[in-house]
PDB file of N, CA and C in Angstrom:
ATOM      1  N   MET A1261      85.517 127.067  69.891  1.00 48.00           N
ATOM      2  CA  MET A1261      84.982 126.408  68.910  1.00 48.00           C
ATOM      3  C   MET A1261      83.511 126.113  69.197  1.00 48.00           C
ATOM      4  N   HIS A1262      82.570 126.547  68.444  1.00 53.00           N
ATOM      5  CA  HIS A1262      81.050 126.201  68.707  1.00 53.00           C
ATOM      6  C   HIS A1262      80.730 124.784  68.381  1.00 53.00           C
ATOM      7  N   ASN A1263      79.886 124.273  69.159  1.00 55.00           N
ATOM      8  CA  ASN A1263      79.483 122.856  68.991  1.00 55.00           C
ATOM      9  C   ASN A1263      78.649 122.562  67.651  1.00 55.00           C
ATOM     10  N   ASP A1264      78.228 123.811  67.099  1.00 59.00           N
ATOM     11  CA  ASP A1264      77.469 123.662  65.943  1.00 59.00           C
ATOM     12  C   ASP A1264      78.293 123.309  64.818  1.00 59.00           C
ATOM     13  N   PHE A1265      79.523 123.555  64.768  1.00 60.00           N
ATOM     14  CA  PHE A1265      80.507 123.130  63.690  1.00 60.00           C
ATOM     15  C   PHE A1265      81.138 121.839  63.927  1.00 60.00           C
ATOM     16  N   VAL A1266      81.064 121.170  65.156  1.00 52.00           N
ATOM     17  CA  VAL A1266      81.616 119.939  65.333  1.00 52.00           C
ATOM     18  C   VAL A1266      80.678 118.753  64.987  1.00 52.00           C
ATOM     19  N   PRO A1267      81.054 117.840  64.270  1.00 54.00           N
ATOM     20  CA  PRO A1267      80.119 116.664  63.889  1.00 54.00           C
ATOM     21  C   PRO A1267      79.786 115.987  65.286  1.00 54.00           C
ATOM     22  N   LYS A1268      78.455 115.677  65.299  1.00 53.00           N
ATOM     23  CA  LYS A1268      77.840 115.139  66.498  1.00 53.00           C
ATOM     24  C   LYS A1268      78.583 113.987  67.050  1.00 53.00           C
ATOM     25  N   GLU A1269      79.153 113.001  66.204  1.00 51.00           N
ATOM     26  CA  GLU A1269      79.690 111.801  66.570  1.00 51.00           C
ATOM     27  C   GLU A1269      81.180 112.104  67.364  1.00 51.00           C
ATOM     28  N   LEU A1270      81.601 113.373  67.235  1.00 53.00           N
ATOM     29  CA  LEU A1270      82.821 113.766  67.876  1.00 53.00           C
ATOM     30  C   LEU A1270      82.666 114.533  69.205  1.00 53.00           C
ATOM     31  N   LEU A1271      81.465 114.979  69.469  1.00 64.00           N
ATOM     32  CA  LEU A1271      81.156 115.592  70.614  1.00 64.00           C
ATOM     33  C   LEU A1271      81.414 114.760  71.972  1.00 64.00           C
ATOM     34  N   ASN A1272      81.097 113.436  71.913  1.00 77.00           N
ATOM     35  CA  ASN A1272      81.296 112.552  73.101  1.00 77.00           C
ATOM     36  C   ASN A1272      82.300 111.615  72.781  1.00 77.00           C
ATOM     37  N   THR A1273      83.622 112.208  72.602  1.00 78.00           N
ATOM     38  CA  THR A1273      84.635 111.127  72.387  1.00 78.00           C
ATOM     39  C   THR A1273      85.904 111.726  73.444  1.00 78.00           C
ATOM     40  N   ASP A1274      86.642 110.659  73.762  1.00 78.00           N
ATOM     41  CA  ASP A1274      87.777 111.032  74.607  1.00 78.00           C
ATOM     42  C   ASP A1274      88.904 111.526  73.959  1.00 78.00           C
ATOM     43  N   ALA A1275      90.120 111.831  74.537  1.00 79.00           N
ATOM     44  CA  ALA A1275      91.223 112.443  73.768  1.00 79.00           C
ATOM     45  C   ALA A1275      91.777 111.602  72.673  1.00 79.00           C
ATOM     46  N   HIS A1276      91.424 110.220  72.743  1.00 79.00           N
ATOM     47  CA  HIS A1276      91.886 109.326  71.592  1.00 79.00           C
ATOM     48  C   HIS A1276      90.802 109.147  70.449  1.00 79.00           C
ATOM     49  N   GLY A1277      89.705 109.922  70.641  1.00 80.00           N
ATOM     50  CA  GLY A1277      88.591 109.709  69.616  1.00 80.00           C
ATOM     51  C   GLY A1277      87.706 108.537  69.922  1.00 80.00           C
ATOM     52  N   GLN A1278      87.812 107.795  71.206  1.00 82.00           N
ATOM     53  CA  GLN A1278      87.021 106.662  71.586  1.00 82.00           C
ATOM     54  C   GLN A1278      85.636 107.322  71.927  1.00 82.00           C
ATOM     55  N   PRO A1279      84.571 106.623  71.460  1.00 88.00           N
ATOM     56  CA  PRO A1279      83.307 107.074  71.850  1.00 88.00           C
ATOM     57  C   PRO A1279      82.945 107.138  73.350  1.00 88.00           C
ATOM     58  N   MET A1280      82.345 108.079  73.859  1.00 94.00           N
ATOM     59  CA  MET A1280      81.988 108.223  75.183  1.00 94.00           C
ATOM     60  C   MET A1280      80.423 108.307  75.360  1.00 94.00           C
ATOM     61  N   THR A1281      79.884 107.723  76.406  1.00 96.00           N
ATOM     62  CA  THR A1281      78.396 107.774  76.577  1.00 96.00           C
ATOM     63  C   THR A1281      78.245 108.633  77.769  1.00 96.00           C
ATOM     64  N   ALA A1282      77.003 109.296  77.815  1.00 96.00           N
ATOM     65  CA  ALA A1282      76.682 110.137  78.980  1.00 96.00           C
ATOM     66  C   ALA A1282      75.925 109.380  80.020  1.00 96.00           C
ATOM     67  N   TYR A1283      76.370 109.369  81.263  1.00 98.00           N
ATOM     68  CA  TYR A1283      75.786 108.723  82.326  1.00 98.00           C
ATOM     69  C   TYR A1283      75.501 109.577  83.429  1.00 98.00           C
ATOM     70  N   THR A1284      74.536 109.124  84.327  1.00 98.00           N
ATOM     71  CA  THR A1284      74.393 109.674  85.685  1.00 98.00           C
ATOM     72  C   THR A1284      74.654 108.605  86.615  1.00 98.00           C
ATOM     73  N   ALA A1285      75.548 108.952  87.526  1.00 99.00           N
ATOM     74  CA  ALA A1285      75.891 107.994  88.665  1.00 99.00           C
ATOM     75  C   ALA A1285      75.373 108.539  89.962  1.00 99.00           C
ATOM     76  N   THR A1286      74.619 107.693  90.663  1.00 99.00           N
ATOM     77  CA  THR A1286      73.979 108.043  91.889  1.00 99.00           C
ATOM     78  C   THR A1286      74.722 107.432  93.012  1.00 99.00           C
ATOM     79  N   VAL A1287      75.416 108.238  93.783  1.00 99.00           N
ATOM     80  CA  VAL A1287      76.143 107.693  94.950  1.00 99.00           C
ATOM     81  C   VAL A1287      75.436 107.930  96.257  1.00 99.00           C
ATOM     82  N   THR A1288      75.060 106.899  96.920  1.00 99.00           N
ATOM     83  CA  THR A1288      74.338 107.031  98.274  1.00 99.00           C
ATOM     84  C   THR A1288      75.199 106.793  99.370  1.00 99.00           C
ATOM     85  N   VAL A1289      75.337 107.751 100.166  1.00 99.00           N
ATOM     86  CA  VAL A1289      76.335 107.532 101.369  1.00 99.00           C
ATOM     87  C   VAL A1289      75.555 107.495 102.698  1.00 99.00           C
ATOM     88  N   ARG A1290      75.865 106.438 103.434  1.00 98.00           N
ATOM     89  CA  ARG A1290      75.174 106.105 104.820  1.00 98.00           C
ATOM     90  C   ARG A1290      76.110 105.874 105.868  1.00 98.00           C
ATOM     91  N   LEU A1291      75.712 106.307 107.117  1.00 98.00           N
ATOM     92  CA  LEU A1291      76.596 105.877 108.261  1.00 98.00           C
ATOM     93  C   LEU A1291      76.475 104.441 108.275  1.00 98.00           C
ATOM     94  N   LYS A1292      77.664 103.710 108.798  1.00 98.00           N
ATOM     95  CA  LYS A1292      77.759 102.417 108.971  1.00 98.00           C
ATOM     96  C   LYS A1292      76.896 102.047 110.148  1.00 98.00           C
ATOM     97  N   GLY A1293      76.329 100.784 110.267  1.00 95.00           N
ATOM     98  CA  GLY A1293      75.678 100.338 111.500  1.00 95.00           C
ATOM     99  C   GLY A1293      76.450 100.441 112.684  1.00 95.00           C
ATOM    100  N   GLY A1294      75.852 101.041 113.809  1.00 95.00           N
ATOM    101  CA  GLY A1294      76.562 101.191 115.055  1.00 95.00           C
ATOM    102  C   GLY A1294      77.152 102.636 115.180  1.00 95.00           C
ATOM    103  N   VAL A1295      77.117 103.336 114.194  1.00 97.00           N
ATOM    104  CA  VAL A1295      77.649 104.745 114.130  1.00 97.00           C
ATOM    105  C   VAL A1295      76.481 105.684 114.583  1.00 97.00           C
ATOM    106  N   LEU A1296      76.542 106.472 115.486  1.00 97.00           N
ATOM    107  CA  LEU A1296      75.448 107.395 115.979  1.00 97.00           C
ATOM    108  C   LEU A1296      75.048 108.227 114.737  1.00 97.00           C
ATOM    109  N   ASP A1297      73.718 108.251 114.553  1.00 98.00           N
ATOM    110  CA  ASP A1297      73.123 109.162 113.466  1.00 98.00           C
ATOM    111  C   ASP A1297      72.298 110.189 114.068  1.00 98.00           C
ATOM    112  N   PRO A1298      72.643 111.291 114.578  1.00 97.00           N
ATOM    113  CA  PRO A1298      71.906 112.192 115.219  1.00 97.00           C
ATOM    114  C   PRO A1298      70.755 112.803 114.322  1.00 97.00           C
ATOM    115  N   GLU A1299      70.999 113.009 113.185  1.00 97.00           N
ATOM    116  CA  GLU A1299      70.025 113.508 112.174  1.00 97.00           C
ATOM    117  C   GLU A1299      68.855 112.517 112.106  1.00 97.00           C
ATOM    118  N   ALA A1300      69.193 111.245 111.988  1.00 98.00           N
ATOM    119  CA  ALA A1300      68.057 110.242 111.881  1.00 98.00           C
ATOM    120  C   ALA A1300      67.284 110.186 113.239  1.00 98.00           C
ATOM    121  N   GLU A1301      67.941 110.277 114.401  1.00 97.00           N
ATOM    122  CA  GLU A1301      67.349 110.199 115.641  1.00 97.00           C
ATOM    123  C   GLU A1301      66.341 111.157 115.864  1.00 97.00           C
ATOM    124  N   THR A1302      66.803 112.527 115.539  1.00 98.00           N
ATOM    125  CA  THR A1302      65.953 113.767 115.605  1.00 98.00           C
ATOM    126  C   THR A1302      64.732 113.540 114.752  1.00 98.00           C
ATOM    127  N   THR A1303      64.884 113.178 113.373  1.00 98.00           N
ATOM    128  CA  THR A1303      63.786 112.927 112.497  1.00 98.00           C
ATOM    129  C   THR A1303      62.874 111.964 113.111  1.00 98.00           C
ATOM    130  N   ARG A1304      63.412 110.830 113.450  1.00 98.00           N
ATOM    131  CA  ARG A1304      62.562 109.662 114.144  1.00 98.00           C
ATOM    132  C   ARG A1304      61.603 110.206 115.172  1.00 98.00           C
ATOM    133  N   GLY A1305      62.314 110.983 116.156  1.00 98.00           N
ATOM    134  CA  GLY A1305      61.528 111.548 117.185  1.00 98.00           C
ATOM    135  C   GLY A1305      60.300 112.269 116.753  1.00 98.00           C
ATOM    136  N   ALA A1306      60.668 113.127 115.712  1.00 98.00           N
ATOM    137  CA  ALA A1306      59.585 114.166 115.121  1.00 98.00           C
ATOM    138  C   ALA A1306      58.496 113.292 114.555  1.00 98.00           C
ATOM    139  N   LEU A1307      58.772 112.290 113.797  1.00 99.00           N
ATOM    140  CA  LEU A1307      57.919 111.532 113.183  1.00 99.00           C
ATOM    141  C   LEU A1307      56.977 110.726 114.175  1.00 99.00           C
ATOM    142  N   GLU A1308      57.574 110.275 115.243  1.00 98.00           N
ATOM    143  CA  GLU A1308      56.821 109.608 116.301  1.00 98.00           C
ATOM    144  C   GLU A1308      55.896 110.597 116.950  1.00 98.00           C
ATOM    145  N   ARG A1309      56.363 111.758 117.157  1.00 98.00           N
ATOM    146  CA  ARG A1309      55.476 112.821 117.795  1.00 98.00           C
ATOM    147  C   ARG A1309      54.304 113.108 116.998  1.00 98.00           C
ATOM    148  N   LEU A1310      54.399 112.966 115.704  1.00 99.00           N
ATOM    149  CA  LEU A1310      53.390 113.318 114.618  1.00 99.00           C
ATOM    150  C   LEU A1310      52.443 112.074 114.510  1.00 99.00           C
ATOM    151  N   GLY A1311      52.801 111.041 115.204  1.00 99.00           N
ATOM    152  CA  GLY A1311      51.857 109.856 115.256  1.00 99.00           C
ATOM    153  C   GLY A1311      52.363 108.765 114.481  1.00 99.00           C
ATOM    154  N   PHE A1312      53.474 108.754 113.704  1.00 99.00           N
ATOM    155  CA  PHE A1312      53.948 107.718 112.813  1.00 99.00           C
ATOM    156  C   PHE A1312      54.578 106.605 113.675  1.00 99.00           C
ATOM    157  N   GLU A1313      54.415 105.437 113.301  1.00 98.00           N
ATOM    158  CA  GLU A1313      55.122 104.313 114.027  1.00 98.00           C
ATOM    159  C   GLU A1313      56.157 103.759 113.005  1.00 98.00           C
ATOM    160  N   LEU A1314      57.333 103.635 113.559  1.00 97.00           N
ATOM    161  CA  LEU A1314      58.487 103.054 112.718  1.00 97.00           C
ATOM    162  C   LEU A1314      59.500 102.285 113.527  1.00 97.00           C
ATOM    163  N   ASP A1315      60.121 101.400 113.006  1.00 96.00           N
ATOM    164  CA  ASP A1315      61.136 100.550 113.691  1.00 96.00           C
ATOM    165  C   ASP A1315      62.469 101.236 113.801  1.00 96.00           C
ATOM    166  N   SER A1316      62.787 101.811 112.694  1.00 94.00           N
ATOM    167  CA  SER A1316      64.147 102.491 112.642  1.00 94.00           C
ATOM    168  C   SER A1316      64.177 103.427 111.464  1.00 94.00           C
ATOM    169  N   LEU A1317      65.100 104.268 111.548  1.00 96.00           N
ATOM    170  CA  LEU A1317      65.251 105.477 110.494  1.00 96.00           C
ATOM    171  C   LEU A1317      66.743 105.649 110.330  1.00 96.00           C
ATOM    172  N   ARG A1318      67.260 105.756 109.227  1.00 96.00           N
ATOM    173  CA  ARG A1318      68.678 106.047 108.826  1.00 96.00           C
ATOM    174  C   ARG A1318      68.635 107.210 107.794  1.00 96.00           C
ATOM    175  N   SER A1319      69.546 108.075 108.043  1.00 98.00           N
ATOM    176  CA  SER A1319      69.653 109.185 106.978  1.00 98.00           C
ATOM    177  C   SER A1319      70.786 108.824 106.064  1.00 98.00           C
ATOM    178  N   ALA A1320      70.630 109.547 104.885  1.00 98.00           N
ATOM    179  CA  ALA A1320      71.656 109.266 103.796  1.00 98.00           C
ATOM    180  C   ALA A1320      71.759 110.503 103.053  1.00 98.00           C
ATOM    181  N   ASP A1321      72.969 110.727 102.367  1.00 98.00           N
ATOM    182  CA  ASP A1321      73.237 111.698 101.502  1.00 98.00           C
ATOM    183  C   ASP A1321      73.272 111.116 100.068  1.00 98.00           C
ATOM    184  N   VAL A1322      72.685 111.728  99.110  1.00 99.00           N
ATOM    185  CA  VAL A1322      72.662 111.367  97.793  1.00 99.00           C
ATOM    186  C   VAL A1322      73.249 112.282  96.857  1.00 99.00           C
ATOM    187  N   PHE A1323      74.270 111.764  96.023  1.00 99.00           N
ATOM    188  CA  PHE A1323      74.962 112.696  95.170  1.00 99.00           C
ATOM    189  C   PHE A1323      74.727 112.156  93.716  1.00 99.00           C
ATOM    190  N   GLU A1324      74.118 112.979  92.773  1.00 99.00           N
ATOM    191  CA  GLU A1324      73.901 112.699  91.390  1.00 99.00           C
ATOM    192  C   GLU A1324      74.945 113.282  90.541  1.00 99.00           C
ATOM    193  N   ILE A1325      75.855 112.481  89.848  1.00 99.00           N
ATOM    194  CA  ILE A1325      77.023 113.050  89.191  1.00 99.00           C
ATOM    195  C   ILE A1325      76.733 112.697  87.623  1.00 99.00           C
ATOM    196  N   ASP A1326      76.837 113.730  86.825  1.00 98.00           N
ATOM    197  CA  ASP A1326      76.700 113.425  85.413  1.00 98.00           C
ATOM    198  C   ASP A1326      78.083 113.434  84.754  1.00 98.00           C
ATOM    199  N   LEU A1327      78.339 112.376  84.084  1.00 98.00           N
ATOM    200  CA  LEU A1327      79.724 112.250  83.580  1.00 98.00           C
ATOM    201  C   LEU A1327      79.615 111.370  82.191  1.00 98.00           C
ATOM    202  N   ASP A1328      80.840 111.613  81.353  1.00 97.00           N
ATOM    203  CA  ASP A1328      80.886 110.896  80.179  1.00 97.00           C
ATOM    204  C   ASP A1328      81.827 109.744  80.492  1.00 97.00           C
ATOM    205  N   ALA A1329      81.586 108.639  79.957  1.00 97.00           N
ATOM    206  CA  ALA A1329      82.598 107.467  80.105  1.00 97.00           C
ATOM    207  C   ALA A1329      82.412 106.529  79.010  1.00 97.00           C
ATOM    208  N   GLU A1330      83.425 105.657  78.854  1.00 94.00           N
ATOM    209  CA  GLU A1330      83.477 104.747  77.754  1.00 94.00           C
ATOM    210  C   GLU A1330      82.470 103.610  77.941  1.00 94.00           C
ATOM    211  N   SER A1331      82.085 103.197  79.256  1.00 96.00           N
ATOM    212  CA  SER A1331      81.131 102.177  79.552  1.00 96.00           C
ATOM    213  C   SER A1331      80.490 102.483  80.935  1.00 96.00           C
ATOM    214  N   SER A1332      79.381 101.772  81.223  1.00 97.00           N
ATOM    215  CA  SER A1332      78.763 101.870  82.535  1.00 97.00           C
ATOM    216  C   SER A1332      79.713 101.413  83.624  1.00 97.00           C
ATOM    217  N   ALA A1333      80.537 100.444  83.376  1.00 98.00           N
ATOM    218  CA  ALA A1333      81.559  99.911  84.394  1.00 98.00           C
ATOM    219  C   ALA A1333      82.585 100.973  84.605  1.00 98.00           C
ATOM    220  N   ASP A1334      83.089 101.752  83.628  1.00 98.00           N
ATOM    221  CA  ASP A1334      83.967 102.800  83.733  1.00 98.00           C
ATOM    222  C   ASP A1334      83.205 103.967  84.508  1.00 98.00           C
ATOM    223  N   ALA A1335      82.129 104.240  84.369  1.00 98.00           N
ATOM    224  CA  ALA A1335      81.303 105.369  85.092  1.00 98.00           C
ATOM    225  C   ALA A1335      81.211 104.893  86.519  1.00 98.00           C
ATOM    226  N   GLU A1336      80.876 103.729  86.761  1.00 99.00           N
ATOM    227  CA  GLU A1336      80.674 103.344  88.150  1.00 99.00           C
ATOM    228  C   GLU A1336      82.006 103.262  88.927  1.00 99.00           C
ATOM    229  N   GLU A1337      83.219 102.893  88.183  1.00 99.00           N
ATOM    230  CA  GLU A1337      84.442 102.960  88.798  1.00 99.00           C
ATOM    231  C   GLU A1337      84.837 104.299  89.160  1.00 99.00           C
ATOM    232  N   ARG A1338      84.625 105.186  88.300  1.00 99.00           N
ATOM    233  CA  ARG A1338      84.930 106.736  88.504  1.00 99.00           C
ATOM    234  C   ARG A1338      84.156 107.304  89.682  1.00 99.00           C
ATOM    235  N   ALA A1339      82.956 106.874  89.802  1.00 99.00           N
ATOM    236  CA  ALA A1339      82.063 107.377  90.865  1.00 99.00           C
ATOM    237  C   ALA A1339      82.421 106.791  92.166  1.00 99.00           C
ATOM    238  N   GLY A1340      82.914 105.407  92.000  1.00 99.00           N
ATOM    239  CA  GLY A1340      83.275 104.787  93.290  1.00 99.00           C
ATOM    240  C   GLY A1340      84.563 105.532  93.804  1.00 99.00           C
ATOM    241  N   GLU A1341      85.405 105.927  92.889  1.00 99.00           N
ATOM    242  CA  GLU A1341      86.771 106.515  93.340  1.00 99.00           C
ATOM    243  C   GLU A1341      86.376 107.916  93.896  1.00 99.00           C
ATOM    244  N   MET A1342      85.383 108.656  93.377  1.00 99.00           N
ATOM    245  CA  MET A1342      84.827 109.889  93.975  1.00 99.00           C
ATOM    246  C   MET A1342      84.426 109.663  95.353  1.00 99.00           C
ATOM    247  N   ALA A1343      83.589 108.638  95.665  1.00 98.00           N
ATOM    248  CA  ALA A1343      83.212 108.370  96.930  1.00 98.00           C
ATOM    249  C   ALA A1343      84.226 108.082  97.868  1.00 98.00           C
ATOM    250  N   GLU A1344      85.198 107.197  97.556  1.00 98.00           N
ATOM    251  CA  GLU A1344      86.298 106.844  98.404  1.00 98.00           C
ATOM    252  C   GLU A1344      87.215 108.005  98.662  1.00 98.00           C
ATOM    253  N   ARG A1345      87.367 108.942  97.678  1.00 98.00           N
ATOM    254  CA  ARG A1345      88.387 109.963  97.962  1.00 98.00           C
ATOM    255  C   ARG A1345      87.710 111.301  98.575  1.00 98.00           C
ATOM    256  N   LEU A1346      86.368 111.440  98.502  1.00 99.00           N
ATOM    257  CA  LEU A1346      85.753 112.649  98.955  1.00 99.00           C
ATOM    258  C   LEU A1346      84.385 112.493  99.563  1.00 99.00           C
ATOM    259  N   LEU A1347      83.549 111.851  98.879  1.00 99.00           N
ATOM    260  CA  LEU A1347      82.071 111.797  99.311  1.00 99.00           C
ATOM    261  C   LEU A1347      81.843 111.157 100.614  1.00 99.00           C
ATOM    262  N   ALA A1348      82.539 110.104 100.767  1.00 99.00           N
ATOM    263  CA  ALA A1348      82.417 109.142 101.942  1.00 99.00           C
ATOM    264  C   ALA A1348      83.587 109.021 102.762  1.00 99.00           C
ATOM    265  N   ASN A1349      83.545 108.868 104.054  1.00 98.00           N
ATOM    266  CA  ASN A1349      84.671 108.601 104.862  1.00 98.00           C
ATOM    267  C   ASN A1349      84.609 107.070 105.109  1.00 98.00           C
ATOM    268  N   PRO A1350      85.360 106.233 104.556  1.00 95.00           N
ATOM    269  CA  PRO A1350      85.310 104.768 104.653  1.00 95.00           C
ATOM    270  C   PRO A1350      85.309 104.190 106.042  1.00 95.00           C
ATOM    271  N   THR A1351      85.783 105.144 107.102  1.00 97.00           N
ATOM    272  CA  THR A1351      85.846 104.630 108.404  1.00 97.00           C
ATOM    273  C   THR A1351      84.419 104.675 109.051  1.00 97.00           C
ATOM    274  N   ILE A1352      83.565 105.507 108.636  1.00 98.00           N
ATOM    275  CA  ILE A1352      82.200 105.603 109.238  1.00 98.00           C
ATOM    276  C   ILE A1352      81.108 105.442 108.249  1.00 98.00           C
ATOM    277  N   HIS A1353      81.426 105.423 106.989  1.00 98.00           N
ATOM    278  CA  HIS A1353      80.301 105.439 105.956  1.00 98.00           C
ATOM    279  C   HIS A1353      80.340 104.062 105.171  1.00 98.00           C
ATOM    280  N   ASP A1354      79.150 103.778 104.744  1.00 98.00           N
ATOM    281  CA  ASP A1354      79.142 102.783 103.502  1.00 98.00           C
ATOM    282  C   ASP A1354      78.468 103.576 102.420  1.00 98.00           C
ATOM    283  N   TYR A1355      78.803 103.110 101.161  1.00 99.00           N
ATOM    284  CA  TYR A1355      78.094 103.829 100.022  1.00 99.00           C
ATOM    285  C   TYR A1355      77.795 102.828  98.975  1.00 99.00           C
ATOM    286  N   THR A1356      76.809 103.195  98.134  1.00 99.00           N
ATOM    287  CA  THR A1356      76.495 102.415  96.997  1.00 99.00           C
ATOM    288  C   THR A1356      76.606 103.323  95.736  1.00 99.00           C
ATOM    289  N   VAL A1357      76.835 102.746  94.574  1.00 99.00           N
ATOM    290  CA  VAL A1357      76.844 103.521  93.322  1.00 99.00           C
ATOM    291  C   VAL A1357      75.932 102.841  92.417  1.00 99.00           C
ATOM    292  N   ALA A1358      75.023 103.560  91.837  1.00 99.00           N
ATOM    293  CA  ALA A1358      74.168 103.067  90.649  1.00 99.00           C
ATOM    294  C   ALA A1358      74.359 103.956  89.556  1.00 99.00           C
ATOM    295  N   VAL A1359      74.423 103.334  88.256  1.00 99.00           N
ATOM    296  CA  VAL A1359      74.739 104.116  87.175  1.00 99.00           C
ATOM    297  C   VAL A1359      73.610 103.857  86.047  1.00 99.00           C
ATOM    298  N   GLU A1360      73.246 104.975  85.448  1.00 98.00           N
ATOM    299  CA  GLU A1360      72.361 104.642  84.260  1.00 98.00           C
ATOM    300  C   GLU A1360      72.685 105.689  83.227  1.00 98.00           C
ATOM    301  N   GLU A1361      72.294 105.242  81.850  1.00 97.00           N
ATOM    302  CA  GLU A1361      72.739 106.126  80.803  1.00 97.00           C
ATOM    303  C   GLU A1361      71.712 107.227  80.697  1.00 97.00           C
ATOM    304  N   ARG A1362      72.206 108.417  80.257  1.00 94.00           N
ATOM    305  CA  ARG A1362      71.349 109.691  80.070  1.00 94.00           C
ATOM    306  C   ARG A1362      70.907 109.739  78.744  1.00 94.00           C
TER     307      ARG A1362
END
């Protein structure tokens, strides 16, 4: 079915016809304090050799996830579940989730 023939109001609905909104969830994953961060240590050393002064440096991975959800809370919950199940290892990582409407 072409989207040209589907009424716009039906394009972003769930299986029950409930309206869905397009969101971007940003999941930032960092190593917990006290966990060795070799990438950050290497980068910190390189920055210091270039003459930059800094107290500390931590690396992070950022994932941007585009999804449709009934609410921003639903989008945040789903992105959090993705982080818990795959994107982060809860034993060594902390993560944050930020959601904004697209």
